[in-house]
Amino acid sequence: MFPMEIIKKQLFRDIPCIIGVVQDEGLLKTFDFYGDSKKLSTFVKNFDTLLPGFLEVQDVINNVDNFTSSIKDFYFSENSTIEDYHILLKNITQASI
């Protein structure tokens, strides 16, 4: 059974959870962007449609469009440069979401 199905049917035990993050764990998601600047440029141009899949939230967020625009509004302005996205990329790499 898929994890989301287990959650929806409430077929799980209520036990404590320990979660850890390791430095550069997010490199699994960002590696391709470092090796190919065209991929980062494509991601920036299609940020609204690609971000939900990149963060793997499309199945757990009800209003994905609102979620994506909130992130974009909070972290970027209309005058954002590719350097701003490089900073985000660095932050995602250092600690995966």
mmCIF file with all atom_site columns, C-alpha atoms in Angstrom:
data_model
loop_
_atom_site.group_PDB
_atom_site.id
_atom_site.type_symbol
_atom_site.label_atom_id
_atom_site.label_alt_id
_atom_site.label_comp_id
_atom_site.label_asym_id
_atom_site.label_entity_id
_atom_site.label_seq_id
_atom_site.pdbx_PDB_ins_code
_atom_site.Cartn_x
_atom_site.Cartn_y
_atom_site.Cartn_z
_atom_site.occupancy
_atom_site.B_iso_or_equiv
_atom_site.pdbx_formal_charge
_atom_site.auth_seq_id
_atom_site.auth_comp_id
_atom_site.auth_asym_id
_atom_site.auth_atom_id
_atom_site.pdbx_PDB_model_num
ATOM 1  C CA . MET A 1 1  ? 0.000  0.000  0.000   1.00 0.00 ? 1  MET A CA 1
ATOM 2  C CA . PHE A 1 2  ? 1.294  3.476  -0.846  1.00 0.00 ? 2  PHE A CA 1
ATOM 3  C CA . PRO A 1 3  ? 2.150  5.825  2.058   1.00 0.00 ? 3  PRO A CA 1
ATOM 4  C CA . MET A 1 4  ? -0.490 8.416  1.077   1.00 0.00 ? 4  MET A CA 1
ATOM 5  C CA . GLU A 1 5  ? -3.133 5.682  0.987   1.00 0.00 ? 5  GLU A CA 1
ATOM 6  C CA . ILE A 1 6  ? -2.116 4.538  4.476   1.00 0.00 ? 6  ILE A CA 1
ATOM 7  C CA . ILE A 1 7  ? -2.398 8.115  5.746   1.00 0.00 ? 7  ILE A CA 1
ATOM 8  C CA . LYS A 1 8  ? -5.788 8.711  4.106   1.00 0.00 ? 8  LYS A CA 1
ATOM 9  C CA . LYS A 1 9  ? -7.188 5.480  5.550   1.00 0.00 ? 9  LYS A CA 1
ATOM 10 C CA . GLN A 1 10 ? -5.541 6.222  8.906   1.00 0.00 ? 10 GLN A CA 1
ATOM 11 C CA . LEU A 1 11 ? -3.895 2.808  8.960   1.00 0.00 ? 11 LEU A CA 1
ATOM 12 C CA . PHE A 1 12 ? -0.844 3.961  10.861  1.00 0.00 ? 12 PHE A CA 1
ATOM 13 C CA . ARG A 1 13 ? 0.301  3.879  14.452  1.00 0.00 ? 13 ARG A CA 1
ATOM 14 C CA . ASP A 1 14 ? 0.720  7.120  16.366  1.00 0.00 ? 14 ASP A CA 1
ATOM 15 C CA . ILE A 1 15 ? 4.368  6.843  17.387  1.00 0.00 ? 15 ILE A CA 1
ATOM 16 C CA . PRO A 1 16 ? 7.103  9.453  17.834  1.00 0.00 ? 16 PRO A CA 1
ATOM 17 C CA . CYS A 1 17 ? 9.159  10.272 14.792  1.00 0.00 ? 17 CYS A CA 1
ATOM 18 C CA . ILE A 1 18 ? 12.813 11.259 14.679  1.00 0.00 ? 18 ILE A CA 1
ATOM 19 C CA . ILE A 1 19 ? 13.969 13.061 11.556  1.00 0.00 ? 19 ILE A CA 1
ATOM 20 C CA . GLY A 1 20 ? 17.508 14.120 10.782  1.00 0.00 ? 20 GLY A CA 1
ATOM 21 C CA . VAL A 1 21 ? 19.083 16.284 8.132   1.00 0.00 ? 21 VAL A CA 1
ATOM 22 C CA . VAL A 1 22 ? 22.647 15.955 6.916   1.00 0.00 ? 22 VAL A CA 1
ATOM 23 C CA . GLN A 1 23 ? 24.648 18.757 5.338   1.00 0.00 ? 23 GLN A CA 1
ATOM 24 C CA . ASP A 1 24 ? 24.361 18.766 1.540   1.00 0.00 ? 24 ASP A CA 1
ATOM 25 C CA . GLU A 1 25 ? 21.604 16.125 1.646   1.00 0.00 ? 25 GLU A CA 1
ATOM 26 C CA . GLY A 1 26 ? 19.724 18.208 -0.901  1.00 0.00 ? 26 GLY A CA 1
ATOM 27 C CA . LEU A 1 27 ? 22.464 17.578 -3.441  1.00 0.00 ? 27 LEU A CA 1
ATOM 28 C CA . LEU A 1 28 ? 20.398 14.610 -4.587  1.00 0.00 ? 28 LEU A CA 1
ATOM 29 C CA . LYS A 1 29 ? 17.852 17.113 -5.915  1.00 0.00 ? 29 LYS A CA 1
ATOM 30 C CA . THR A 1 30 ? 20.182 19.905 -7.044  1.00 0.00 ? 30 THR A CA 1
ATOM 31 C CA . PHE A 1 31 ? 23.147 18.057 -8.564  1.00 0.00 ? 31 PHE A CA 1
ATOM 32 C CA . ASP A 1 32 ? 21.920 18.366 -12.159 1.00 0.00 ? 32 ASP A CA 1
ATOM 33 C CA . PHE A 1 33 ? 21.533 22.133 -11.813 1.00 0.00 ? 33 PHE A CA 1
ATOM 34 C CA . TYR A 1 34 ? 25.175 22.558 -10.826 1.00 0.00 ? 34 TYR A CA 1
ATOM 35 C CA . GLY A 1 35 ? 26.372 20.584 -13.822 1.00 0.00 ? 35 GLY A CA 1
ATOM 36 C CA . ASP A 1 36 ? 24.109 22.212 -16.401 1.00 0.00 ? 36 ASP A CA 1
ATOM 37 C CA . SER A 1 37 ? 23.251 25.914 -16.214 1.00 0.00 ? 37 SER A CA 1
ATOM 38 C CA . LYS A 1 38 ? 20.607 25.437 -18.921 1.00 0.00 ? 38 LYS A CA 1
ATOM 39 C CA . LYS A 1 39 ? 18.635 23.203 -16.544 1.00 0.00 ? 39 LYS A CA 1
ATOM 40 C CA . LEU A 1 40 ? 18.635 25.896 -13.867 1.00 0.00 ? 40 LEU A CA 1
ATOM 41 C CA . SER A 1 41 ? 17.560 28.469 -16.440 1.00 0.00 ? 41 SER A CA 1
ATOM 42 C CA . THR A 1 42 ? 14.712 26.189 -17.567 1.00 0.00 ? 42 THR A CA 1
ATOM 43 C CA . PHE A 1 43 ? 13.707 25.650 -13.933 1.00 0.00 ? 43 PHE A CA 1
ATOM 44 C CA . VAL A 1 44 ? 13.637 29.416 -13.335 1.00 0.00 ? 44 VAL A CA 1
ATOM 45 C CA . LYS A 1 45 ? 11.540 30.041 -16.455 1.00 0.00 ? 45 LYS A CA 1
ATOM 46 C CA . ASN A 1 46 ? 9.066  27.299 -15.483 1.00 0.00 ? 46 ASN A CA 1
ATOM 47 C CA . PHE A 1 47 ? 9.271  27.803 -11.708 1.00 0.00 ? 47 PHE A CA 1
ATOM 48 C CA . ASP A 1 48 ? 5.500  27.774 -11.147 1.00 0.00 ? 48 ASP A CA 1
ATOM 49 C CA . THR A 1 49 ? 4.961  24.423 -12.827 1.00 0.00 ? 49 THR A CA 1
ATOM 50 C CA . LEU A 1 50 ? 8.205  22.653 -11.861 1.00 0.00 ? 50 LEU A CA 1
ATOM 51 C CA . LEU A 1 51 ? 8.530  23.638 -8.183  1.00 0.00 ? 51 LEU A CA 1
ATOM 52 C CA . PRO A 1 52 ? 5.728  21.399 -6.816  1.00 0.00 ? 52 PRO A CA 1
ATOM 53 C CA . GLY A 1 53 ? 7.256  18.284 -8.383  1.00 0.00 ? 53 GLY A CA 1
ATOM 54 C CA . PHE A 1 54 ? 10.747 19.313 -7.354  1.00 0.00 ? 54 PHE A CA 1
ATOM 55 C CA . LEU A 1 55 ? 9.637  19.664 -3.724  1.00 0.00 ? 55 LEU A CA 1
ATOM 56 C CA . GLU A 1 56 ? 7.328  16.618 -4.013  1.00 0.00 ? 56 GLU A CA 1
ATOM 57 C CA . VAL A 1 57 ? 4.362  18.466 -2.529  1.00 0.00 ? 57 VAL A CA 1
ATOM 58 C CA . GLN A 1 58 ? 1.709  18.039 -5.218  1.00 0.00 ? 58 GLN A CA 1
ATOM 59 C CA . ASP A 1 59 ? 0.098  15.124 -3.336  1.00 0.00 ? 59 ASP A CA 1
ATOM 60 C CA . VAL A 1 60 ? 0.049  16.745 0.113   1.00 0.00 ? 60 VAL A CA 1
ATOM 61 C CA . ILE A 1 61 ? -0.757 20.402 -0.638  1.00 0.00 ? 61 ILE A CA 1
ATOM 62 C CA . ASN A 1 62 ? -4.370 21.185 -1.520  1.00 0.00 ? 62 ASN A CA 1
ATOM 63 C CA . ASN A 1 63 ? -3.737 24.449 -3.368  1.00 0.00 ? 63 ASN A CA 1
ATOM 64 C CA . VAL A 1 64 ? -0.438 23.924 -5.177  1.00 0.00 ? 64 VAL A CA 1
ATOM 65 C CA . ASP A 1 65 ? -0.756 27.160 -7.171  1.00 0.00 ? 65 ASP A CA 1
ATOM 66 C CA . ASN A 1 66 ? -1.147 29.202 -3.988  1.00 0.00 ? 66 ASN A CA 1
ATOM 67 C CA . PHE A 1 67 ? 1.755  27.336 -2.369  1.00 0.00 ? 67 PHE A CA 1
ATOM 68 C CA . THR A 1 68 ? 4.045  27.996 -5.336  1.00 0.00 ? 68 THR A CA 1
ATOM 69 C CA . SER A 1 69 ? 3.121  31.659 -5.661  1.00 0.00 ? 69 SER A CA 1
ATOM 70 C CA . SER A 1 70 ? 3.618  32.153 -1.908  1.00 0.00 ? 70 SER A CA 1
ATOM 71 C CA . ILE A 1 71 ? 7.156  30.792 -2.144  1.00 0.00 ? 71 ILE A CA 1
ATOM 72 C CA . LYS A 1 72 ? 7.873  32.872 -5.217  1.00 0.00 ? 72 LYS A CA 1
ATOM 73 C CA . ASP A 1 73 ? 6.472  36.046 -3.608  1.00 0.00 ? 73 ASP A CA 1
ATOM 74 C CA . PHE A 1 74 ? 8.374  35.487 -0.362  1.00 0.00 ? 74 PHE A CA 1
ATOM 75 C CA . TYR A 1 75 ? 11.790 34.652 -1.838  1.00 0.00 ? 75 TYR A CA 1
ATOM 76 C CA . PHE A 1 76 ? 11.815 36.481 -5.161  1.00 0.00 ? 76 PHE A CA 1
ATOM 77 C CA . SER A 1 77 ? 10.762 39.805 -6.591  1.00 0.00 ? 77 SER A CA 1
ATOM 78 C CA . GLU A 1 78 ? 9.937  40.689 -10.171 1.00 0.00 ? 78 GLU A CA 1
ATOM 79 C CA . ASN A 1 79 ? 13.533 41.891 -10.446 1.00 0.00 ? 79 ASN A CA 1
ATOM 80 C CA . SER A 1 80 ? 15.086 38.632 -9.223  1.00 0.00 ? 80 SER A CA 1
ATOM 81 C CA . THR A 1 81 ? 18.221 37.566 -11.016 1.00 0.00 ? 81 THR A CA 1
ATOM 82 C CA . ILE A 1 82 ? 19.621 34.145 -11.764 1.00 0.00 ? 82 ILE A CA 1
ATOM 83 C CA . GLU A 1 83 ? 21.948 34.769 -8.793  1.00 0.00 ? 83 GLU A CA 1
ATOM 84 C CA . ASP A 1 84 ? 18.911 34.818 -6.490  1.00 0.00 ? 84 ASP A CA 1
ATOM 85 C CA . TYR A 1 85 ? 18.010 31.357 -7.767  1.00 0.00 ? 85 TYR A CA 1
ATOM 86 C CA . HIS A 1 86 ? 21.613 30.217 -7.233  1.00 0.00 ? 86 HIS A CA 1
ATOM 87 C CA . ILE A 1 87 ? 21.250 31.238 -3.586  1.00 0.00 ? 87 ILE A CA 1
ATOM 88 C CA . LEU A 1 88 ? 18.029 29.205 -3.304  1.00 0.00 ? 88 LEU A CA 1
ATOM 89 C CA . LEU A 1 89 ? 19.772 26.282 -4.984  1.00 0.00 ? 89 LEU A CA 1
ATOM 90 C CA . LYS A 1 90 ? 22.607 26.502 -2.458  1.00 0.00 ? 90 LYS A CA 1
ATOM 91 C CA . ASN A 1 91 ? 20.119 26.561 0.430   1.00 0.00 ? 91 ASN A CA 1
ATOM 92 C CA . ILE A 1 92 ? 18.223 23.542 -0.916  1.00 0.00 ? 92 ILE A CA 1
ATOM 93 C CA . THR A 1 93 ? 21.514 21.690 -1.381  1.00 0.00 ? 93 THR A CA 1
ATOM 94 C CA . GLN A 1 94 ? 22.663 22.345 2.171   1.00 0.00 ? 94 GLN A CA 1
ATOM 95 C CA . ALA A 1 95 ? 19.490 21.009 3.764   1.00 0.00 ? 95 ALA A CA 1
ATOM 96 C CA . SER A 1 96 ? 16.959 19.160 1.694   1.00 0.00 ? 96 SER A CA 1
ATOM 97 C CA . ILE A 1 97 ? 13.327 20.060 2.153   1.00 0.00 ? 97 ILE A CA 1
#
